[in-house]
CSV table of C-alpha atoms in Angstrom, one decimal:
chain,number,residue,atom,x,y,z
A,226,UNK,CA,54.5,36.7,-92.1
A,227,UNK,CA,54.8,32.9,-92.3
A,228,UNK,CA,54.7,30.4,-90.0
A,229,UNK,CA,56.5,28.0,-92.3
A,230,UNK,CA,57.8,27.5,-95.8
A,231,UNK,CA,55.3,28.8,-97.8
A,232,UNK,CA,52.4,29.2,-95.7
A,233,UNK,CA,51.5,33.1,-95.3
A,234,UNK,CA,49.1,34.1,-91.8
A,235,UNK,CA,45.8,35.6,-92.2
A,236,UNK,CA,45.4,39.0,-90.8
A,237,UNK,CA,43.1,39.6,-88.4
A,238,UNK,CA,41.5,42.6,-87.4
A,239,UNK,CA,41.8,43.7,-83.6
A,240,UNK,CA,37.9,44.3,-82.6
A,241,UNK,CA,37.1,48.3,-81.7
A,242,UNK,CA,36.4,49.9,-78.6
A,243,UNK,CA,33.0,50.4,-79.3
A,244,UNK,CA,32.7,46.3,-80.8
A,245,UNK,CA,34.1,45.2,-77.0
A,246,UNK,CA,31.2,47.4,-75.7
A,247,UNK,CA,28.5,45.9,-77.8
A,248,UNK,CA,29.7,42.0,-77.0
A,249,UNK,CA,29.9,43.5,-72.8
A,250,UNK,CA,26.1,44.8,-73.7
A,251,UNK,CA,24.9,41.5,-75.4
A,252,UNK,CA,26.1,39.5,-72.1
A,253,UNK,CA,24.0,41.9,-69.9
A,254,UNK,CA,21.0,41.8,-72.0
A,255,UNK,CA,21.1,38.4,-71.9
A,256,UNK,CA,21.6,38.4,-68.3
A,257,UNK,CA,18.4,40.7,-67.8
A,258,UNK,CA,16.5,39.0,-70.0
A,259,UNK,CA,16.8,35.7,-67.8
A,260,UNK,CA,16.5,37.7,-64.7
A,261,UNK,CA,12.9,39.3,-66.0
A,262,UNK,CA,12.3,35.1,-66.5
A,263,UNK,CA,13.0,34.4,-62.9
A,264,UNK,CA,11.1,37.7,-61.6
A,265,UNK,CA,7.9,36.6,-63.6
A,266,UNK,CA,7.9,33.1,-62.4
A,267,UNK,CA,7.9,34.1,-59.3
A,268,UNK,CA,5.5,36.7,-59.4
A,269,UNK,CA,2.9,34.4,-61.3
A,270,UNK,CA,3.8,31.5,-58.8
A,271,UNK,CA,2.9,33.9,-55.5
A,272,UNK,CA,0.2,35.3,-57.6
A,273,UNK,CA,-1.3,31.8,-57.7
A,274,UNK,CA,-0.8,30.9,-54.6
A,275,UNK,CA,-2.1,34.1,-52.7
A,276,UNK,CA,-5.3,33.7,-55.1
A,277,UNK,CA,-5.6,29.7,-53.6
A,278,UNK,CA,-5.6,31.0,-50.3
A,279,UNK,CA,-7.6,33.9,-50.8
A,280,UNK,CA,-10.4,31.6,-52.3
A,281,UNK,CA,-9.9,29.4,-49.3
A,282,UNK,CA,-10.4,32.0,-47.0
A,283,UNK,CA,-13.0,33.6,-48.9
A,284,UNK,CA,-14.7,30.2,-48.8
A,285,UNK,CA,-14.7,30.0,-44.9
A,286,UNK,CA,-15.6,32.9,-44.1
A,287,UNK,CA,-17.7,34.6,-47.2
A,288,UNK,CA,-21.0,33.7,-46.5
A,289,UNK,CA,-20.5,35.1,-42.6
A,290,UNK,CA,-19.6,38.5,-43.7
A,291,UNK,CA,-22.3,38.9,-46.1
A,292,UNK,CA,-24.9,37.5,-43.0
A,293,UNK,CA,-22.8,40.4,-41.2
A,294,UNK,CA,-23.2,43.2,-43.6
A,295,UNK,CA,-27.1,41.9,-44.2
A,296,UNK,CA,-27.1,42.5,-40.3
A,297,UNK,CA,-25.7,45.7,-40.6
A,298,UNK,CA,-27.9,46.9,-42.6
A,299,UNK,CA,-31.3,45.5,-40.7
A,300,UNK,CA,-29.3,47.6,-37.9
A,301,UNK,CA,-29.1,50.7,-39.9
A,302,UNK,CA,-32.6,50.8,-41.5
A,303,UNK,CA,-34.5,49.8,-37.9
A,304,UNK,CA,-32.3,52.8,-36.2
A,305,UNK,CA,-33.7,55.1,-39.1
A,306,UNK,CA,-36.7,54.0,-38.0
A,307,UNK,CA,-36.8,55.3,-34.8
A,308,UNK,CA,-35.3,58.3,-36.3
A,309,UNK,CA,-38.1,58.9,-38.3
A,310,UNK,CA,-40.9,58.2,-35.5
A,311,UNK,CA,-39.2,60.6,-33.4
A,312,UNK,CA,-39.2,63.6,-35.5
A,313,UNK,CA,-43.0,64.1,-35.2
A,314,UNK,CA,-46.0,62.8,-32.9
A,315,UNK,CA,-48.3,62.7,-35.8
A,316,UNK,CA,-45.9,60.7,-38.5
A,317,UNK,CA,-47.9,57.3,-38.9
A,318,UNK,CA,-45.5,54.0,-38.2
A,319,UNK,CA,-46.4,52.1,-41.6
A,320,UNK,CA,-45.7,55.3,-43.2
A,321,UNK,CA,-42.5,55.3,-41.9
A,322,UNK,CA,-41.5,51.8,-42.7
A,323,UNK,CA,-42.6,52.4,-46.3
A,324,UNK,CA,-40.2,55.4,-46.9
A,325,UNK,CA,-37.1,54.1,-44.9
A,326,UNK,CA,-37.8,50.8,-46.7
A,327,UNK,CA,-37.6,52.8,-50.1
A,328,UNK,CA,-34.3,55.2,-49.2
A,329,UNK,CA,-32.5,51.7,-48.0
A,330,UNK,CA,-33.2,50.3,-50.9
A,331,UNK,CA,-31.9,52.8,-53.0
A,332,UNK,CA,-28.7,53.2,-50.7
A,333,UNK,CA,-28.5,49.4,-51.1
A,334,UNK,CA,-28.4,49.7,-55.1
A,335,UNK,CA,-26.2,52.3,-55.0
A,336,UNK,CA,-24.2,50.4,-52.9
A,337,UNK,CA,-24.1,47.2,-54.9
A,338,UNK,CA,-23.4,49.5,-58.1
A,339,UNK,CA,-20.1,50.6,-56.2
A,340,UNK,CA,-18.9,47.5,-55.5
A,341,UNK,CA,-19.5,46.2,-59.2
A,342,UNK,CA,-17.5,48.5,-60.9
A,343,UNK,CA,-14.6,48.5,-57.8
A,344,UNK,CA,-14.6,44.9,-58.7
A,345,UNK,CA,-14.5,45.3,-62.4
A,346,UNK,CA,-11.7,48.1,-62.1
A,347,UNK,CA,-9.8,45.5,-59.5
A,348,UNK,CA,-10.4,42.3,-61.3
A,349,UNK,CA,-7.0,42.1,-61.6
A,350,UNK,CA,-3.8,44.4,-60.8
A,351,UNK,CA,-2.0,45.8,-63.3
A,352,UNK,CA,0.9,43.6,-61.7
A,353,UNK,CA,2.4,43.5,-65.6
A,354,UNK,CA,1.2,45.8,-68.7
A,355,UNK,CA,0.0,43.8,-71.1
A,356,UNK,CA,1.1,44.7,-74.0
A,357,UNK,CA,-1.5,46.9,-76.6
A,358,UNK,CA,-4.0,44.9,-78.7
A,359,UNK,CA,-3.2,45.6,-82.0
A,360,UNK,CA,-5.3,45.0,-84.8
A,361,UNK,CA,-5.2,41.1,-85.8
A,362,UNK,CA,-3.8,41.6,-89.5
A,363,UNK,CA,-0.7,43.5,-87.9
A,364,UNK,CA,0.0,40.8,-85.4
A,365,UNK,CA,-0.4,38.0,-88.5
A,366,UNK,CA,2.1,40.5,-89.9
A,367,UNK,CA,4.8,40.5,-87.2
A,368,UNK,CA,4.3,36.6,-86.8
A,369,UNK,CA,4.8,35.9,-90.3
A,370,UNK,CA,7.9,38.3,-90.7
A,371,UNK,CA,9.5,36.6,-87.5
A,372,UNK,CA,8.8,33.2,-88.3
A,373,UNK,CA,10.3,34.0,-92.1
A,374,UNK,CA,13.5,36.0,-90.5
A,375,UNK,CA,14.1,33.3,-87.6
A,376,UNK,CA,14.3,30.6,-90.5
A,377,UNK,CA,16.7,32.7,-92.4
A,378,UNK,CA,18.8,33.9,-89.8
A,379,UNK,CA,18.8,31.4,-87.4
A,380,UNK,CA,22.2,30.9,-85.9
A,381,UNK,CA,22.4,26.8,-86.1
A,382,UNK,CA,21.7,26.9,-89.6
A,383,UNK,CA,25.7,27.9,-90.4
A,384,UNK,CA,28.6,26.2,-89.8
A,385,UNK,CA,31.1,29.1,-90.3
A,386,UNK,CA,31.6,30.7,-86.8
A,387,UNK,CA,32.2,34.5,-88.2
A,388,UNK,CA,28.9,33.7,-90.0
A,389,UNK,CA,27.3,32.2,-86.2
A,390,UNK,CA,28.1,35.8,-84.6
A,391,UNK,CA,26.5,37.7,-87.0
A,392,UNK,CA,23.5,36.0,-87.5
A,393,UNK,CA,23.4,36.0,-83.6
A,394,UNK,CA,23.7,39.4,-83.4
A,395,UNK,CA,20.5,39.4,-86.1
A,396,UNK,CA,18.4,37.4,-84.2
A,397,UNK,CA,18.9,39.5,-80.9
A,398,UNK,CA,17.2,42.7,-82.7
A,399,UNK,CA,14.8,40.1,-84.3
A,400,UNK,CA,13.9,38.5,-80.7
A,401,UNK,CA,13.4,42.3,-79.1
A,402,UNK,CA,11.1,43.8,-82.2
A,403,UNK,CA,8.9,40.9,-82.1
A,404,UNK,CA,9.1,40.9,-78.0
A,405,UNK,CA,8.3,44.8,-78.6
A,406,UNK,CA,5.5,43.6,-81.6
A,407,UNK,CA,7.6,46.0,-83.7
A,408,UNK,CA,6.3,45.8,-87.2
A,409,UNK,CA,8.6,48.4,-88.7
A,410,UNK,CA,11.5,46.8,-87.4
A,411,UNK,CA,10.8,43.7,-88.6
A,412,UNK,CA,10.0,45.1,-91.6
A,413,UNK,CA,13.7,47.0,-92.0
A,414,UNK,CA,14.9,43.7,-91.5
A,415,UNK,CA,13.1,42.0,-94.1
A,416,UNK,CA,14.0,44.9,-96.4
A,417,UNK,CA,17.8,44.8,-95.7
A,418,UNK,CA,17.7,40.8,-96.2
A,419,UNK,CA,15.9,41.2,-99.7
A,420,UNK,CA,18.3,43.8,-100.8
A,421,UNK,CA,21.5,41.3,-100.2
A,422,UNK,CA,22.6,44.2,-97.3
A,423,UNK,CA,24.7,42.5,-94.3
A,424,UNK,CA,22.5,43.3,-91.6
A,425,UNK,CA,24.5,43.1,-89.1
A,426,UNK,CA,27.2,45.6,-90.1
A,427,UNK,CA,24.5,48.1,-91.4
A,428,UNK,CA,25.0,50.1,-88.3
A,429,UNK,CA,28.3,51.4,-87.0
A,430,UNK,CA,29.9,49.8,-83.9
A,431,UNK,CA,28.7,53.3,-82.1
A,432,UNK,CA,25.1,52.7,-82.9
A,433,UNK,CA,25.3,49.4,-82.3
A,434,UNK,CA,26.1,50.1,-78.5
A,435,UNK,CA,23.0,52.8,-78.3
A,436,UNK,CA,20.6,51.1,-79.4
A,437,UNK,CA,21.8,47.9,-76.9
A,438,UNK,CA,22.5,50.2,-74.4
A,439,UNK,CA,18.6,51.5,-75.1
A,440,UNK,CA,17.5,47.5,-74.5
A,441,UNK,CA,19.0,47.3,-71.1
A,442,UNK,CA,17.5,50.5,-69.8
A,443,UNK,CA,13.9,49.2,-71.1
A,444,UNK,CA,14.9,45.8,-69.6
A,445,UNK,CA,15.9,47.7,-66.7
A,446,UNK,CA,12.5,49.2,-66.2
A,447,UNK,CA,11.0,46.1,-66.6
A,448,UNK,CA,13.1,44.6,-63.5
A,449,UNK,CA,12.2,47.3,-61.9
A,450,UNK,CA,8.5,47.2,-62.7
A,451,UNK,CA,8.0,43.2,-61.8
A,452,UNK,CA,10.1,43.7,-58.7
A,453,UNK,CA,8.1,46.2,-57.7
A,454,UNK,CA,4.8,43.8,-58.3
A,455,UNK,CA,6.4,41.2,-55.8
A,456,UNK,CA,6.9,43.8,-53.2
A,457,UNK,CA,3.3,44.6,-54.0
A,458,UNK,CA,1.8,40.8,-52.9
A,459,UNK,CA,4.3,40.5,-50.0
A,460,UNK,CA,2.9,43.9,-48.9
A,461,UNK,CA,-0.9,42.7,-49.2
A,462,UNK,CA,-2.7,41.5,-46.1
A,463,UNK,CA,-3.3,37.8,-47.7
A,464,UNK,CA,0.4,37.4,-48.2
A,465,UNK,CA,0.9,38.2,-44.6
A,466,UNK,CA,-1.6,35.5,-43.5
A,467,UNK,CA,-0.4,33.1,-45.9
A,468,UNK,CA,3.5,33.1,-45.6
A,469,UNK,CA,3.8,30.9,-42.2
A,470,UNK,CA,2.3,27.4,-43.7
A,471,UNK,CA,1.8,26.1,-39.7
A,472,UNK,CA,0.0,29.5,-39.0
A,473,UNK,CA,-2.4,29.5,-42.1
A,474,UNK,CA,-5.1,27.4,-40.8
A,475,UNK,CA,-4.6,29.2,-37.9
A,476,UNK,CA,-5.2,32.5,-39.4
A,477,UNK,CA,-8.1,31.2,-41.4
A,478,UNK,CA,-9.7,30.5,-37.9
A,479,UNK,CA,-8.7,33.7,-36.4
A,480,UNK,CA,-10.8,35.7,-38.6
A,481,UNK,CA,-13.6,33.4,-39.0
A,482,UNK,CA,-13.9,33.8,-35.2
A,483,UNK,CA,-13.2,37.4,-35.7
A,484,UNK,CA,-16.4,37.9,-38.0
A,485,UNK,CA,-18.4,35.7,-35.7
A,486,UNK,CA,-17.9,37.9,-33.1
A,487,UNK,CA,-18.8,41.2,-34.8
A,488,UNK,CA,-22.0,39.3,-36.2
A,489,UNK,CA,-22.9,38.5,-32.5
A,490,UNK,CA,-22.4,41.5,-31.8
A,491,UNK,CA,-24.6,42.9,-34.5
A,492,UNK,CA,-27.0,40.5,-34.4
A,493,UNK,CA,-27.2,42.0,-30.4
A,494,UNK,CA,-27.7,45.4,-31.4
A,495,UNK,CA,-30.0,44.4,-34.3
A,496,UNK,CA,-32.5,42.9,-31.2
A,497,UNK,CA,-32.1,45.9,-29.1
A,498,UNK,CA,-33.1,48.1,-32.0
A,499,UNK,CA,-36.2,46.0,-32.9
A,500,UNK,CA,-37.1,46.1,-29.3
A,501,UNK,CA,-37.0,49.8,-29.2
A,502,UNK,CA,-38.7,50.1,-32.1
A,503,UNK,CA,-41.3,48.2,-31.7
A,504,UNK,CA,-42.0,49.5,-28.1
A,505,UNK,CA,-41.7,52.9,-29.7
A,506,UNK,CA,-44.8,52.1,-32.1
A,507,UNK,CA,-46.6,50.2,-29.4
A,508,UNK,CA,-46.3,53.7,-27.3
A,509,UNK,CA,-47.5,55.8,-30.6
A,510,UNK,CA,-50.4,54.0,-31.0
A,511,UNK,CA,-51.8,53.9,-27.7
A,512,UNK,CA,-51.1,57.7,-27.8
A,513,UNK,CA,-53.0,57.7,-31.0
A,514,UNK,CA,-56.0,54.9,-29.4
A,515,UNK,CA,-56.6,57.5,-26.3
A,516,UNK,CA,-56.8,60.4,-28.4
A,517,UNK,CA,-59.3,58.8,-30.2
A,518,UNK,CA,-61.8,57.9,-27.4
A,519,UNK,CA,-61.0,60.9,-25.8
A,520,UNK,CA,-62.2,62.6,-28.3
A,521,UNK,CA,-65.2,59.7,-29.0
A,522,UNK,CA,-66.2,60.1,-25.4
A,523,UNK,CA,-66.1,64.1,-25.6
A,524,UNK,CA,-70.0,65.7,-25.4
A,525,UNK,CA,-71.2,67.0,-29.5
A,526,UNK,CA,-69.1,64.2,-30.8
């Protein structure tokens, strides 16, 4: 066919089904790709924030519910106490005191041991899996391969637009292995560019689409996966205090006088305990003092 005297028009071949399917997949992995973007920032920015406020809060209130669980525990070991002293006439008072001071302090290591490893195995939710640690001369590996095939491949450095889409379509398997730290990827890569073998038509149109069609259903996941973390924090009890900015000082005050209650409170039963206690001794040992001139006062002794 010409188009005039002497010219002749190239030929082009009509793209495949299967070649429409992979440039429809490429869009949509793209698309997820700055989707999973969006989703992170916004989980790290509401991760940030909630842990501001929680130090705020933590820092207003803190030091009054550690004077409260102190409390509690004063509470706890003076009602064992009485406990004790009332199983037998004969047990002696210091000899209680000595023992219950002995199993609370046990109860109070064991205690603190808990709360250690809770907080060592809470640090910090798994909101996103890091990826596995993998031995440092296999990550010096997968840089080193991806900085050598991103220079080589890059698409900017052609001017020829057939040329631009394939080496696009390189650098999208390059951008995923080293996202995925895949070494043998990379590798095939490397291998396939060293041998002089078009990478980019190495696999039929059909595989092509599965194994993009594979990317979106891991980028999928990971959608899933941070939009589940998000729903996570606006589930969590500081996010609730924390989303109205006119109520948050407000709420900050609500529980501080929350915990100022319960330590009144406490600190109330603490002095009624004491107060039984020590009337209970007080009643033991002038048991104990007329028994013994009773017995000092009786004829032969």
């Amino acid at each position: 066919m010409t188009d005039a005297p002497g010219e002749m028009l190239a030929l082009v071949p009509l793209p495949g089904e299967h070649a429409h399917e992979y440039a429809r997949l490429q869009i949509e992995i793209e698309l997820r790709k700055a989707a999973i973007a969006d989703l992170q920032a916004d989980r790290d920015w509401l991760e940030r924030t909630l842990t501001t406020f929680a130090v705020e809060l933590r820092g207003r209130v803190g030091a009054l519910r550690s004077e409260l669980s102190r409390v509690r525990h004063q509470v706890a070991e003076y009602l064992r106490r009485i406990e004790r002293l009332r199983e037998s006439d004969l047990i002696d008072p210091e000899q209680v005191e000595r023992e219950v001071a002995e199993e609370f302090a046990e109860r109070l290591a064991a205690e603190r041991m808990a709360e250690e490893q809770a907080a060592r195995e809470g640090q910090r939710i798994a909101f996103d899996k890091p990826k596995p640690k993998l031995d440092p001369e296999i990550e010096a590996e997968i840089l080193r391969l991806y900085r050598e095939l991103a220079k080589r491949f890059h698409p900017d450095r052609t001017r020829s637009h057939p040329e631009r889409i394939r080496r696009t379509d390189i650098m999208l398997r390059i951008n995923v292995a080293y996202s995925d730290r895949d070494l043998l990827t990379l590798q095939e890569i490397a291998r396939q560019a060293e041998t002089q073998e078009p990478i980019a038509t190495v696999l039929s149109d059909l595989d092509r689409v599965n194994w993009a069609n594979r990317v979106v259903v891991r980028l999928n996941m990971q959608i899933t996966e941070l939009a589940q973390q998000i729903e996570l924090l606006r589930e969590s009890e500081t996010f609730e205090m924390w989303q109205s900015p006119d109520q948050s000082a407000q709420s900050i005050q609500q529980v501080e006088r929350r915990v100022r209650d319960r330590l009144t409170r406490e600190r109330d039963r603490l002095d009624s305990a004491i107060i039984d206690y020590n009337r209970l001794v007080r009643r033991r040992r002038l048991s104990h003092l007329s028994v013994d001139r009773q017995y000092a006062a009786s004829p032969g002794e």
